[in-house]
């Protein structure tokens, strides 16, 4: 890719995919693997720090009448707590910290990606698929540990005629196995497409001169939409995790 | 597309695990307990206040009931006292009237007895005087002494005739 060749900072010109380039900040090599601290790693750290500070500093001393930041922290907390309770039930209580961390991490990964010249680590399939695959494997293990072999009844709904089994079971298995794929691709594709679109519109605005006011206006609208998408995709990612967890715990 | 360049796959996953793990640990150990504590404290305070209000309401209702009962009891007692006083007054009045009428009856009969006594005495005196007068008058008429017994029997005869009249 041409943009990748001309280096990192500042370059790239109008290539809409340049913003997804990863470059190392600190080269680290462990056991022959390149685990360099990259711009992606940096924004993961920033997202984690912001997420932690918003909750921890936000609550502060935990006063009875909440401060403004406390309302933010408490609202985030109760939103995810209600999501887990409504979708998983009381059995989901012990998975709440994980679901909450997931939501905060993805939400701030998405939102901080809206800062110009930042990096959106959720726009990389490697990251979203690693998360989705971990969730998928963990939830499958939870299901098998709770229900043993009975867990596999998930692939054949009770009450369905036995004759439908040869069709139903493969469909159910494929749909189950495609969960991590759809979960990761949904987030990655949404973030990537949104950011690419912003970049393309921005390029148009530059190239069209005075007429660039039109794509600029559109850019403003799409930017607002992207903020919505950033929050919504974090929500969708989390709520689907809850639904999968519900399936593993309650088997339909 | 940089997304499908495997150069940074390992690095991305490595840092994802590290950062996510650290964030999870911080959330579990530090941030989330603070939030849940704040929320629980508020919920507890609100519930406590509601409970206290309900208790005070109950207390007030009990007090009102006690007050009503006390008022009703006092009213009953007062009515009973008035009735008892009326009964006692009537009884006392009757008793006193009895005593008084008995006393008056006794006094009346005593007076009657005294009058009877007096009239008897008077009658006796009348007889004596009549006997004396008759004796003296007869003595004058016949010129000599008249036996007192004879005079007495003559007077008695007349008196008897008069009383039988």
PDB file of N, CA and C in Angstrom, chain A residues 167-252:
ATOM      1  N   UNK A 167     -31.927 -31.424   9.599  1.00  0.00           N
ATOM      2  CA  UNK A 167     -31.788 -30.068   9.049  1.00  0.00           C
ATOM      3  C   UNK A 167     -31.500 -29.080  10.176  1.00  0.00           C
ATOM      4  N   UNK A 168     -32.281 -29.236  11.261  1.00  0.00           N
ATOM      5  CA  UNK A 168     -32.244 -28.258  12.344  1.00  0.00           C
ATOM      6  C   UNK A 168     -30.887 -28.210  13.038  1.00  0.00           C
ATOM      7  N   UNK A 169     -30.346 -29.393  13.346  1.00  0.00           N
ATOM      8  CA  UNK A 169     -29.108 -29.439  14.129  1.00  0.00           C
ATOM      9  C   UNK A 169     -27.935 -28.780  13.380  1.00  0.00           C
ATOM     10  N   UNK A 170     -27.705 -29.101  12.100  1.00  0.00           N
ATOM     11  CA  UNK A 170     -26.615 -28.398  11.396  1.00  0.00           C
ATOM     12  C   UNK A 170     -26.818 -26.886  11.352  1.00  0.00           C
ATOM     13  N   UNK A 171     -28.092 -26.463  11.163  1.00  0.00           N
ATOM     14  CA  UNK A 171     -28.359 -25.013  11.112  1.00  0.00           C
ATOM     15  C   UNK A 171     -28.016 -24.361  12.440  1.00  0.00           C
ATOM     16  N   UNK A 172     -28.484 -25.025  13.507  1.00  0.00           N
ATOM     17  CA  UNK A 172     -28.235 -24.473  14.850  1.00  0.00           C
ATOM     18  C   UNK A 172     -26.739 -24.418  15.152  1.00  0.00           C
ATOM     19  N   UNK A 173     -26.015 -25.477  14.738  1.00  0.00           N
ATOM     20  CA  UNK A 173     -24.566 -25.523  15.004  1.00  0.00           C
ATOM     21  C   UNK A 173     -23.852 -24.415  14.219  1.00  0.00           C
ATOM     22  N   UNK A 174     -24.242 -24.258  12.976  1.00  0.00           N
ATOM     23  CA  UNK A 174     -23.604 -23.204  12.164  1.00  0.00           C
ATOM     24  C   UNK A 174     -23.910 -21.829  12.751  1.00  0.00           C
ATOM     25  N   UNK A 175     -25.178 -21.642  13.148  1.00  0.00           N
ATOM     26  CA  UNK A 175     -25.534 -20.320  13.698  1.00  0.00           C
ATOM     27  C   UNK A 175     -24.781 -20.071  15.005  1.00  0.00           C
ATOM     28  N   UNK A 176     -24.602 -21.159  15.783  1.00  0.00           N
ATOM     29  CA  UNK A 176     -23.866 -20.992  17.044  1.00  0.00           C
ATOM     30  C   UNK A 176     -22.403 -20.655  16.779  1.00  0.00           C
ATOM     31  N   UNK A 177     -21.799 -21.384  15.826  1.00  0.00           N
ATOM     32  CA  UNK A 177     -20.370 -21.165  15.541  1.00  0.00           C
ATOM     33  C   UNK A 177     -20.113 -19.825  14.853  1.00  0.00           C
ATOM     34  N   UNK A 178     -21.158 -19.284  14.205  1.00  0.00           N
ATOM     35  CA  UNK A 178     -20.939 -18.005  13.516  1.00  0.00           C
ATOM     36  C   UNK A 178     -21.048 -16.820  14.469  1.00  0.00           C
ATOM     37  N   UNK A 179     -21.459 -17.097  15.725  1.00  0.00           N
ATOM     38  CA  UNK A 179     -21.606 -16.007  16.686  1.00  0.00           C
ATOM     39  C   UNK A 179     -20.331 -15.161  16.855  1.00  0.00           C
ATOM     40  N   UNK A 180     -19.160 -15.788  17.100  1.00  0.00           N
ATOM     41  CA  UNK A 180     -17.971 -14.940  17.289  1.00  0.00           C
ATOM     42  C   UNK A 180     -17.632 -14.153  16.037  1.00  0.00           C
ATOM     43  N   UNK A 181     -17.927 -14.744  14.883  1.00  0.00           N
ATOM     44  CA  UNK A 181     -17.624 -14.055  13.626  1.00  0.00           C
ATOM     45  C   UNK A 181     -18.516 -12.824  13.482  1.00  0.00           C
ATOM     46  N   UNK A 182     -19.835 -13.033  13.669  1.00  0.00           N
ATOM     47  CA  UNK A 182     -20.744 -11.895  13.498  1.00  0.00           C
ATOM     48  C   UNK A 182     -20.476 -10.830  14.555  1.00  0.00           C
ATOM     49  N   UNK A 183     -20.189 -11.288  15.769  1.00  0.00           N
ATOM     50  CA  UNK A 183     -19.941 -10.346  16.868  1.00  0.00           C
ATOM     51  C   UNK A 183     -18.726  -9.462  16.565  1.00  0.00           C
ATOM     52  N   UNK A 184     -17.645 -10.089  16.093  1.00  0.00           N
ATOM     53  CA  UNK A 184     -16.415  -9.321  15.857  1.00  0.00           C
ATOM     54  C   UNK A 184     -16.499  -8.499  14.579  1.00  0.00           C
ATOM     55  N   UNK A 185     -17.088  -9.096  13.515  1.00  0.00           N
ATOM     56  CA  UNK A 185     -17.143  -8.372  12.241  1.00  0.00           C
ATOM     57  C   UNK A 185     -18.069  -7.167  12.345  1.00  0.00           C
ATOM     58  N   UNK A 186     -19.172  -7.314  13.104  1.00  0.00           N
ATOM     59  CA  UNK A 186     -20.109  -6.198  13.255  1.00  0.00           C
ATOM     60  C   UNK A 186     -19.395  -4.968  13.808  1.00  0.00           C
ATOM     61  N   UNK A 187     -18.664  -5.157  14.885  1.00  0.00           N
ATOM     62  CA  UNK A 187     -17.977  -4.030  15.525  1.00  0.00           C
ATOM     63  C   UNK A 187     -16.867  -3.480  14.618  1.00  0.00           C
ATOM     64  N   UNK A 188     -16.035  -4.380  14.150  1.00  0.00           N
ATOM     65  CA  UNK A 188     -14.900  -3.969  13.312  1.00  0.00           C
ATOM     66  C   UNK A 188     -15.378  -3.236  12.063  1.00  0.00           C
ATOM     67  N   UNK A 189     -16.374  -3.793  11.366  1.00  0.00           N
ATOM     68  CA  UNK A 189     -16.849  -3.215  10.108  1.00  0.00           C
ATOM     69  C   UNK A 189     -17.495  -1.857  10.346  1.00  0.00           C
ATOM     70  N   UNK A 190     -18.310  -1.770  11.409  1.00  0.00           N
ATOM     71  CA  UNK A 190     -18.952  -0.489  11.714  1.00  0.00           C
ATOM     72  C   UNK A 190     -17.929   0.608  11.954  1.00  0.00           C
ATOM     73  N   UNK A 191     -16.930   0.300  12.765  1.00  0.00           N
ATOM     74  CA  UNK A 191     -15.938   1.317  13.092  1.00  0.00           C
ATOM     75  C   UNK A 191     -15.101   1.676  11.864  1.00  0.00           C
ATOM     76  N   UNK A 192     -14.723   0.649  11.113  1.00  0.00           N
ATOM     77  CA  UNK A 192     -13.866   0.909   9.972  1.00  0.00           C
ATOM     78  C   UNK A 192     -14.602   1.718   8.904  1.00  0.00           C
ATOM     79  N   UNK A 193     -15.797   1.288   8.592  1.00  0.00           N
ATOM     80  CA  UNK A 193     -16.566   1.968   7.539  1.00  0.00           C
ATOM     81  C   UNK A 193     -16.841   3.413   7.930  1.00  0.00           C
ATOM     82  N   UNK A 194     -17.234   3.609   9.179  1.00  0.00           N
ATOM     83  CA  UNK A 194     -17.525   4.965   9.648  1.00  0.00           C
ATOM     84  C   UNK A 194     -16.324   5.877   9.503  1.00  0.00           C
ATOM     85  N   UNK A 195     -15.169   5.390   9.988  1.00  0.00           N
ATOM     86  CA  UNK A 195     -13.967   6.226   9.946  1.00  0.00           C
ATOM     87  C   UNK A 195     -13.510   6.459   8.513  1.00  0.00           C
ATOM     88  N   UNK A 196     -13.660   5.434   7.669  1.00  0.00           N
ATOM     89  CA  UNK A 196     -13.282   5.595   6.258  1.00  0.00           C
ATOM     90  C   UNK A 196     -14.167   6.640   5.591  1.00  0.00           C
ATOM     91  N   UNK A 197     -15.458   6.556   5.896  1.00  0.00           N
ATOM     92  CA  UNK A 197     -16.413   7.501   5.312  1.00  0.00           C
ATOM     93  C   UNK A 197     -16.072   8.929   5.718  1.00  0.00           C
ATOM     94  N   UNK A 198     -15.755   9.126   6.973  1.00  0.00           N
ATOM     95  CA  UNK A 198     -15.390  10.465   7.441  1.00  0.00           C
ATOM     96  C   UNK A 198     -14.175  10.984   6.683  1.00  0.00           C
ATOM     97  N   UNK A 199     -13.205  10.074   6.519  1.00  0.00           N
ATOM     98  CA  UNK A 199     -11.967  10.470   5.828  1.00  0.00           C
ATOM     99  C   UNK A 199     -12.243  10.811   4.366  1.00  0.00           C
ATOM    100  N   UNK A 200     -13.063   9.992   3.715  1.00  0.00           N
ATOM    101  CA  UNK A 200     -13.383  10.226   2.305  1.00  0.00           C
ATOM    102  C   UNK A 200     -14.101  11.555   2.144  1.00  0.00           C
ATOM    103  N   UNK A 201     -15.101  11.790   3.019  1.00  0.00           N
ATOM    104  CA  UNK A 201     -15.848  13.053   2.941  1.00  0.00           C
ATOM    105  C   UNK A 201     -14.930  14.233   3.206  1.00  0.00           C
ATOM    106  N   UNK A 202     -14.020  14.061   4.155  1.00  0.00           N
ATOM    107  CA  UNK A 202     -13.062  15.118   4.471  1.00  0.00           C
ATOM    108  C   UNK A 202     -12.187  15.428   3.260  1.00  0.00           C
ATOM    109  N   UNK A 203     -11.772  14.379   2.568  1.00  0.00           N
ATOM    110  CA  UNK A 203     -10.931  14.561   1.378  1.00  0.00           C
ATOM    111  C   UNK A 203     -11.698  15.318   0.308  1.00  0.00           C
ATOM    112  N   UNK A 204     -12.977  14.939   0.132  1.00  0.00           N
ATOM    113  CA  UNK A 204     -13.822  15.642  -0.842  1.00  0.00           C
ATOM    114  C   UNK A 204     -13.889  17.125  -0.502  1.00  0.00           C
ATOM    115  N   UNK A 205     -14.120  17.396   0.761  1.00  0.00           N
ATOM    116  CA  UNK A 205     -14.262  18.783   1.194  1.00  0.00           C
ATOM    117  C   UNK A 205     -13.018  19.581   0.842  1.00  0.00           C
ATOM    118  N   UNK A 206     -11.858  18.940   0.977  1.00  0.00           N
ATOM    119  CA  UNK A 206     -10.605  19.620   0.640  1.00  0.00           C
ATOM    120  C   UNK A 206     -10.464  19.820  -0.862  1.00  0.00           C
ATOM    121  N   UNK A 207     -10.801  18.732  -1.607  1.00  0.00           N
ATOM    122  CA  UNK A 207     -10.542  18.739  -3.047  1.00  0.00           C
ATOM    123  C   UNK A 207     -11.493  19.653  -3.812  1.00  0.00           C
ATOM    124  N   UNK A 208     -12.719  19.812  -3.280  1.00  0.00           N
ATOM    125  CA  UNK A 208     -13.732  20.521  -4.051  1.00  0.00           C
ATOM    126  C   UNK A 208     -13.672  22.027  -3.884  1.00  0.00           C
ATOM    127  N   UNK A 209     -12.745  22.507  -3.095  1.00  0.00           N
ATOM    128  CA  UNK A 209     -12.594  23.949  -2.954  1.00  0.00           C
ATOM    129  C   UNK A 209     -13.817  24.575  -2.309  1.00  0.00           C
ATOM    130  N   UNK A 210     -14.348  25.609  -2.941  1.00  0.00           N
ATOM    131  CA  UNK A 210     -15.486  26.336  -2.368  1.00  0.00           C
ATOM    132  C   UNK A 210     -16.725  25.455  -2.300  1.00  0.00           C
ATOM    133  N   UNK A 211     -16.875  24.561  -3.282  1.00  0.00           N
ATOM    134  CA  UNK A 211     -18.032  23.653  -3.275  1.00  0.00           C
ATOM    135  C   UNK A 211     -17.893  22.606  -2.169  1.00  0.00           C
ATOM    136  N   UNK A 212     -16.728  22.572  -1.557  1.00  0.00           N
ATOM    137  CA  UNK A 212     -16.473  21.607  -0.478  1.00  0.00           C
ATOM    138  C   UNK A 212     -17.347  21.827   0.742  1.00  0.00           C
ATOM    139  N   UNK A 213     -18.055  22.936   0.747  1.00  0.00           N
ATOM    140  CA  UNK A 213     -18.970  23.226   1.860  1.00  0.00           C
ATOM    141  C   UNK A 213     -20.045  22.148   1.967  1.00  0.00           C
ATOM    142  N   UNK A 214     -20.429  21.576   0.793  1.00  0.00           N
ATOM    143  CA  UNK A 214     -21.467  20.538   0.802  1.00  0.00           C
ATOM    144  C   UNK A 214     -20.996  19.278   1.523  1.00  0.00           C
ATOM    145  N   UNK A 215     -19.865  18.674   1.090  1.00  0.00           N
ATOM    146  CA  UNK A 215     -19.408  17.507   1.847  1.00  0.00           C
ATOM    147  C   UNK A 215     -19.047  17.836   3.291  1.00  0.00           C
ATOM    148  N   UNK A 216     -18.673  19.097   3.553  1.00  0.00           N
ATOM    149  CA  UNK A 216     -18.356  19.484   4.935  1.00  0.00           C
ATOM    150  C   UNK A 216     -19.610  19.406   5.810  1.00  0.00           C
ATOM    151  N   UNK A 217     -20.736  19.908   5.215  1.00  0.00           N
ATOM    152  CA  UNK A 217     -22.003  19.828   5.939  1.00  0.00           C
ATOM    153  C   UNK A 217     -22.374  18.377   6.211  1.00  0.00           C
ATOM    154  N   UNK A 218     -22.185  17.580   5.194  1.00  0.00           N
ATOM    155  CA  UNK A 218     -22.473  16.145   5.343  1.00  0.00           C
ATOM    156  C   UNK A 218     -21.566  15.532   6.411  1.00  0.00           C
ATOM    157  N   UNK A 219     -20.318  15.995   6.402  1.00  0.00           N
ATOM    158  CA  UNK A 219     -19.321  15.488   7.352  1.00  0.00           C
ATOM    159  C   UNK A 219     -19.756  15.728   8.801  1.00  0.00           C
ATOM    160  N   UNK A 220     -20.342  16.910   9.005  1.00  0.00           N
ATOM    161  CA  UNK A 220     -20.808  17.250  10.359  1.00  0.00           C
ATOM    162  C   UNK A 220     -21.894  16.260  10.789  1.00  0.00           C
ATOM    163  N   UNK A 221     -22.836  16.017   9.850  1.00  0.00           N
ATOM    164  CA  UNK A 221     -23.921  15.075  10.149  1.00  0.00           C
ATOM    165  C   UNK A 221     -23.394  13.675  10.402  1.00  0.00           C
ATOM    166  N   UNK A 222     -22.484  13.233   9.537  1.00  0.00           N
ATOM    167  CA  UNK A 222     -21.950  11.873   9.674  1.00  0.00           C
ATOM    168  C   UNK A 222     -21.135  11.737  10.965  1.00  0.00           C
ATOM    169  N   UNK A 223     -20.467  12.838  11.354  1.00  0.00           N
ATOM    170  CA  UNK A 223     -19.698  12.796  12.602  1.00  0.00           C
ATOM    171  C   UNK A 223     -20.637  12.537  13.791  1.00  0.00           C
ATOM    172  N   UNK A 224     -21.756  13.265  13.780  1.00  0.00           N
ATOM    173  CA  UNK A 224     -22.744  13.049  14.848  1.00  0.00           C
ATOM    174  C   UNK A 224     -23.226  11.602  14.815  1.00  0.00           C
ATOM    175  N   UNK A 225     -23.492  11.109  13.592  1.00  0.00           N
ATOM    176  CA  UNK A 225     -23.940   9.720  13.444  1.00  0.00           C
ATOM    177  C   UNK A 225     -22.884   8.757  13.971  1.00  0.00           C
ATOM    178  N   UNK A 226     -21.606   9.089  13.715  1.00  0.00           N
ATOM    179  CA  UNK A 226     -20.524   8.200  14.156  1.00  0.00           C
ATOM    180  C   UNK A 226     -20.431   8.113  15.673  1.00  0.00           C
ATOM    181  N   UNK A 227     -20.738   9.244  16.343  1.00  0.00           N
ATOM    182  CA  UNK A 227     -20.756   9.198  17.813  1.00  0.00           C
ATOM    183  C   UNK A 227     -21.850   8.247  18.276  1.00  0.00           C
ATOM    184  N   UNK A 228     -22.998   8.325  17.589  1.00  0.00           N
ATOM    185  CA  UNK A 228     -24.104   7.410  17.913  1.00  0.00           C
ATOM    186  C   UNK A 228     -23.671   5.966  17.683  1.00  0.00           C
ATOM    187  N   UNK A 229     -23.035   5.730  16.522  1.00  0.00           N
ATOM    188  CA  UNK A 229     -22.592   4.378  16.187  1.00  0.00           C
ATOM    189  C   UNK A 229     -21.568   3.880  17.213  1.00  0.00           C
ATOM    190  N   UNK A 230     -20.661   4.766  17.638  1.00  0.00           N
ATOM    191  CA  UNK A 230     -19.633   4.387  18.609  1.00  0.00           C
ATOM    192  C   UNK A 230     -20.277   3.857  19.884  1.00  0.00           C
ATOM    193  N   UNK A 231     -21.281   4.603  20.391  1.00  0.00           N
ATOM    194  CA  UNK A 231     -21.945   4.183  21.628  1.00  0.00           C
ATOM    195  C   UNK A 231     -22.817   2.954  21.369  1.00  0.00           C
ATOM    196  N   UNK A 232     -23.528   2.988  20.234  1.00  0.00           N
ATOM    197  CA  UNK A 232     -24.468   1.905  19.926  1.00  0.00           C
ATOM    198  C   UNK A 232     -23.759   0.573  19.721  1.00  0.00           C
ATOM    199  N   UNK A 233     -22.618   0.596  19.014  1.00  0.00           N
ATOM    200  CA  UNK A 233     -21.915  -0.663  18.759  1.00  0.00           C
ATOM    201  C   UNK A 233     -21.329  -1.251  20.042  1.00  0.00           C
ATOM    202  N   UNK A 234     -20.883  -0.372  20.942  1.00  0.00           N
ATOM    203  CA  UNK A 234     -20.410  -0.866  22.246  1.00  0.00           C
ATOM    204  C   UNK A 234     -21.576  -1.529  22.981  1.00  0.00           C
ATOM    205  N   UNK A 235     -22.744  -0.886  22.898  1.00  0.00           N
ATOM    206  CA  UNK A 235     -23.945  -1.418  23.550  1.00  0.00           C
ATOM    207  C   UNK A 235     -24.338  -2.761  22.934  1.00  0.00           C
ATOM    208  N   UNK A 236     -24.325  -2.815  21.593  1.00  0.00           N
ATOM    209  CA  UNK A 236     -24.718  -4.040  20.892  1.00  0.00           C
ATOM    210  C   UNK A 236     -23.748  -5.179  21.223  1.00  0.00           C
ATOM    211  N   UNK A 237     -22.458  -4.857  21.205  1.00  0.00           N
ATOM    212  CA  UNK A 237     -21.448  -5.862  21.524  1.00  0.00           C
ATOM    213  C   UNK A 237     -21.703  -6.447  22.920  1.00  0.00           C
ATOM    214  N   UNK A 238     -22.007  -5.568  23.845  1.00  0.00           N
ATOM    215  CA  UNK A 238     -22.216  -5.993  25.230  1.00  0.00           C
ATOM    216  C   UNK A 238     -23.520  -6.765  25.390  1.00  0.00           C
ATOM    217  N   UNK A 239     -24.582  -6.259  24.751  1.00  0.00           N
ATOM    218  CA  UNK A 239     -25.886  -6.913  24.954  1.00  0.00           C
ATOM    219  C   UNK A 239     -25.892  -8.291  24.288  1.00  0.00           C
ATOM    220  N   UNK A 240     -25.181  -8.433  23.172  1.00  0.00           N
ATOM    221  CA  UNK A 240     -25.103  -9.756  22.541  1.00  0.00           C
ATOM    222  C   UNK A 240     -24.318 -10.723  23.433  1.00  0.00           C
ATOM    223  N   UNK A 241     -23.278 -10.206  24.071  1.00  0.00           N
ATOM    224  CA  UNK A 241     -22.543 -11.031  25.037  1.00  0.00           C
ATOM    225  C   UNK A 241     -23.501 -11.520  26.130  1.00  0.00           C
ATOM    226  N   UNK A 242     -24.351 -10.605  26.601  1.00  0.00           N
ATOM    227  CA  UNK A 242     -25.335 -10.969  27.635  1.00  0.00           C
ATOM    228  C   UNK A 242     -26.294 -12.035  27.120  1.00  0.00           C
ATOM    229  N   UNK A 243     -26.742 -11.885  25.885  1.00  0.00           N
ATOM    230  CA  UNK A 243     -27.705 -12.836  25.327  1.00  0.00           C
ATOM    231  C   UNK A 243     -27.058 -14.218  25.165  1.00  0.00           C
ATOM    232  N   UNK A 244     -25.813 -14.235  24.712  1.00  0.00           N
ATOM    233  CA  UNK A 244     -25.105 -15.517  24.587  1.00  0.00           C
ATOM    234  C   UNK A 244     -24.928 -16.159  25.955  1.00  0.00           C
ATOM    235  N   UNK A 245     -24.634 -15.304  26.925  1.00  0.00           N
ATOM    236  CA  UNK A 245     -24.473 -15.792  28.303  1.00  0.00           C
ATOM    237  C   UNK A 245     -25.791 -16.371  28.816  1.00  0.00           C
ATOM    238  N   UNK A 246     -26.883 -15.692  28.473  1.00  0.00           N
ATOM    239  CA  UNK A 246     -28.209 -16.187  28.871  1.00  0.00           C
ATOM    240  C   UNK A 246     -28.463 -17.575  28.282  1.00  0.00           C
ATOM    241  N   UNK A 247     -28.129 -17.745  26.991  1.00  0.00           N
ATOM    242  CA  UNK A 247     -28.322 -19.039  26.333  1.00  0.00           C
ATOM    243  C   UNK A 247     -27.524 -20.122  27.034  1.00  0.00           C
ATOM    244  N   UNK A 248     -26.276 -19.800  27.403  1.00  0.00           N
ATOM    245  CA  UNK A 248     -25.416 -20.797  28.045  1.00  0.00           C
ATOM    246  C   UNK A 248     -25.942 -21.156  29.430  1.00  0.00           C
ATOM    247  N   UNK A 249     -26.524 -20.191  30.127  1.00  0.00           N
ATOM    248  CA  UNK A 249     -26.970 -20.434  31.501  1.00  0.00           C
ATOM    249  C   UNK A 249     -28.360 -21.052  31.524  1.00  0.00           C
ATOM    250  N   UNK A 250     -29.252 -20.565  30.671  1.00  0.00           N
ATOM    251  CA  UNK A 250     -30.645 -21.030  30.725  1.00  0.00           C
ATOM    252  C   UNK A 250     -31.023 -21.963  29.590  1.00  0.00           C
ATOM    253  N   UNK A 251     -30.161 -22.158  28.591  1.00  0.00           N
ATOM    254  CA  UNK A 251     -30.460 -23.004  27.417  1.00  0.00           C
ATOM    255  C   UNK A 251     -31.815 -22.625  26.822  1.00  0.00           C
ATOM    256  N   UNK A 252     -31.894 -21.548  26.112  1.00  0.00           N
ATOM    257  CA  UNK A 252     -33.107 -20.978  25.510  1.00  0.00           C
ATOM    258  C   UNK A 252     -34.058 -20.397  26.527  1.00  0.00           C
TER     259      UNK A 252
END
